[in-house]
Amino acid sequence: MAPMTSTSPTPRPSSLAPEIAARLKRSADGLLPAIAQQYDTGEVLMLGWMDDEALHRTLTTGRCTYWSRSRREYWVKGDTSGHVQHVKSVALDCDGDTVLVKVDQVGAACHTGDRTCFDADVLLADAPAGRAARQ
């Protein structure tokens, strides 16, 4: 991943409040990771990418909007699949380089049809406490 910087230009125009935009540390391509988490269970659902405008849309519409790096366009989660993310809260992390969006997920969060994007490929599960600490 590209290093985060606070001076990276935002390539697309945005209506994001300047006081919020000034706090963001974006990647070289103007993006920041957005973690979607189920608001009531704490289940981590997915990671998407937002630029300033996607964050603005998420904050103002109550639906998660992401920037597709492959298609180079905005997408609102659930517009085509029906698997909508209703926004409950949005928080910026202490470094200003990641947002946590707590949502009420309707249906699957992953494009594969899994509940989360982290269901299918578990690399380590139930590690002994000492083992996990050494890694």
C-alpha positions as MATLAB code, in Angstrom:
seq = 'MAPMTSTSPTPRPSSLAPEIAARLKRSADGLLPAIAQQYDTGEVLMLGWMDDEALHRTLTTGRCTYWSRSRREYWVKGDTSGHVQHVKSVALDCDGDTVLVKVDQVGAACHTGDRTCFDADVLLADAPAGRAARQ';
ca = [
       0.000    0.000    0.000;
       1.223    3.485   -0.768;
       2.350    5.571    2.197;
      -0.264    7.860    3.690;
       0.318   11.578    3.461;
      -1.747   14.564    4.472;
      -0.736   16.562    1.405;
      -1.904   14.104   -1.260;
      -4.224   15.750   -3.758;
      -7.800   14.595   -4.030;
      -8.307   13.847   -7.723;
     -12.092   14.280   -7.725;
     -14.101   17.310   -6.605;
     -15.874   16.939   -3.288;
     -18.494   18.544   -1.094;
     -16.861   17.175    2.079;
     -16.695   19.774    4.833;
     -13.244   21.421    4.746;
     -12.720   20.867    8.485;
     -13.120   17.102    7.971;
     -11.072   17.032    4.753;
      -8.188   18.794    6.500;
      -7.940   15.956    9.037;
      -7.616   13.152    6.461;
      -4.326   11.486    5.555;
      -4.868    9.957    2.146;
      -2.827    7.575    0.025;
      -0.994    8.946   -3.014;
      -4.137    8.303   -5.094;
      -6.343   10.317   -2.706;
      -7.960    7.354   -0.947;
      -8.296    6.077    2.584;
      -9.381    2.636    3.767;
     -12.904    2.339    5.136;
     -13.666   -0.601    7.402;
     -17.328   -1.627    7.528;
     -18.386   -3.218   10.819;
     -21.779   -4.553   11.903;
     -22.927   -1.999   14.471;
     -24.565   -4.348   16.982;
     -22.278   -7.402   16.908;
     -18.889   -5.865   16.132;
     -18.437   -8.263   13.188;
     -15.905   -6.892   10.676;
     -17.635   -7.082    7.293;
     -15.346   -5.640    4.635;
     -12.778   -3.065    3.674;
     -13.459   -0.575    0.911;
     -11.840    2.642   -0.272;
     -13.172    6.173    0.037;
     -12.056    9.503   -1.273;
     -13.395   12.784    0.092;
     -16.558   12.670   -2.021;
     -17.348    9.043   -1.110;
     -16.980    9.967    2.565;
     -19.212   13.022    2.051;
     -21.884   10.875    0.384;
     -21.640    8.277    3.161;
     -22.038   10.955    5.842;
     -24.966   12.684    4.147;
     -27.009    9.842    2.624;
     -26.878    7.190    5.340;
     -25.657    4.614    2.783;
     -22.048    3.507    2.332;
     -20.476    4.901   -0.800;
     -17.061    3.652   -1.906;
     -14.591    4.439   -4.681;
     -13.919    1.464   -6.944;
     -10.215    1.405   -7.744;
     -10.733   -1.070  -10.600;
     -13.742    0.627  -12.241;
     -12.658    4.141  -11.259;
     -16.161    5.126  -10.190;
     -18.321    5.500   -7.095;
     -20.511    2.637   -5.966;
     -23.165    2.559   -3.289;
     -23.130   -0.745   -1.440;
     -26.272   -2.663   -2.309;
     -27.431   -0.693   -5.353;
     -27.037   -3.736   -7.610;
     -27.017   -6.626   -5.102;
     -29.642   -5.405   -2.661;
     -27.122   -6.036    0.158;
     -27.350   -2.533    1.578;
     -25.245   -0.994    4.327;
     -27.275    1.437    6.456;
     -24.833    3.761    8.214;
     -25.124    3.990   12.009;
     -21.900    5.893   12.744;
     -18.637    6.989   11.119;
     -15.383    7.503   13.025;
     -11.937    8.645   11.959;
      -9.009    6.797   13.548;
      -6.389    8.541   15.689;
      -3.993    8.974   12.737;
      -6.625   10.304   10.340;
      -5.847    7.613    7.771;
      -8.730    5.140    8.194;
     -12.476    5.418    8.768;
     -14.618    2.948   10.655;
     -18.185    2.818    9.384;
     -20.594    1.012   11.689;
     -23.479   -0.255    9.601;
     -26.567   -2.386    9.654;
     -25.715   -4.856    6.886;
     -28.603   -6.315    4.893;
     -27.543   -9.656    3.401;
     -23.986  -10.501    2.413;
     -21.249   -7.875    2.639;
     -18.836   -9.734    0.346;
     -19.209   -9.805   -3.437;
     -18.752  -13.613   -3.214;
     -22.008  -13.932   -1.288;
     -20.337  -14.581    2.085;
     -21.553  -12.653    5.111;
     -18.129  -10.983    5.437;
     -15.063  -10.684    3.234;
     -13.116  -12.466    5.976;
     -15.051  -15.776    6.140;
     -13.333  -17.835    3.469;
      -9.577  -17.656    4.072;
      -8.704  -17.880    7.764;
      -4.909  -17.927    8.112;
      -4.798  -18.542   11.885;
      -7.540  -19.432   14.302;
      -7.524  -19.939   18.056;
      -3.754  -19.518   18.421;
      -2.319  -20.023   21.904;
      -1.749  -16.644   23.575;
       2.061  -16.934   23.537;
       2.216  -17.959   19.907;
       0.131  -15.045   18.690;
       2.243  -12.588   20.697;
       5.503  -13.764   19.092;
       4.316  -13.356   15.495;
];
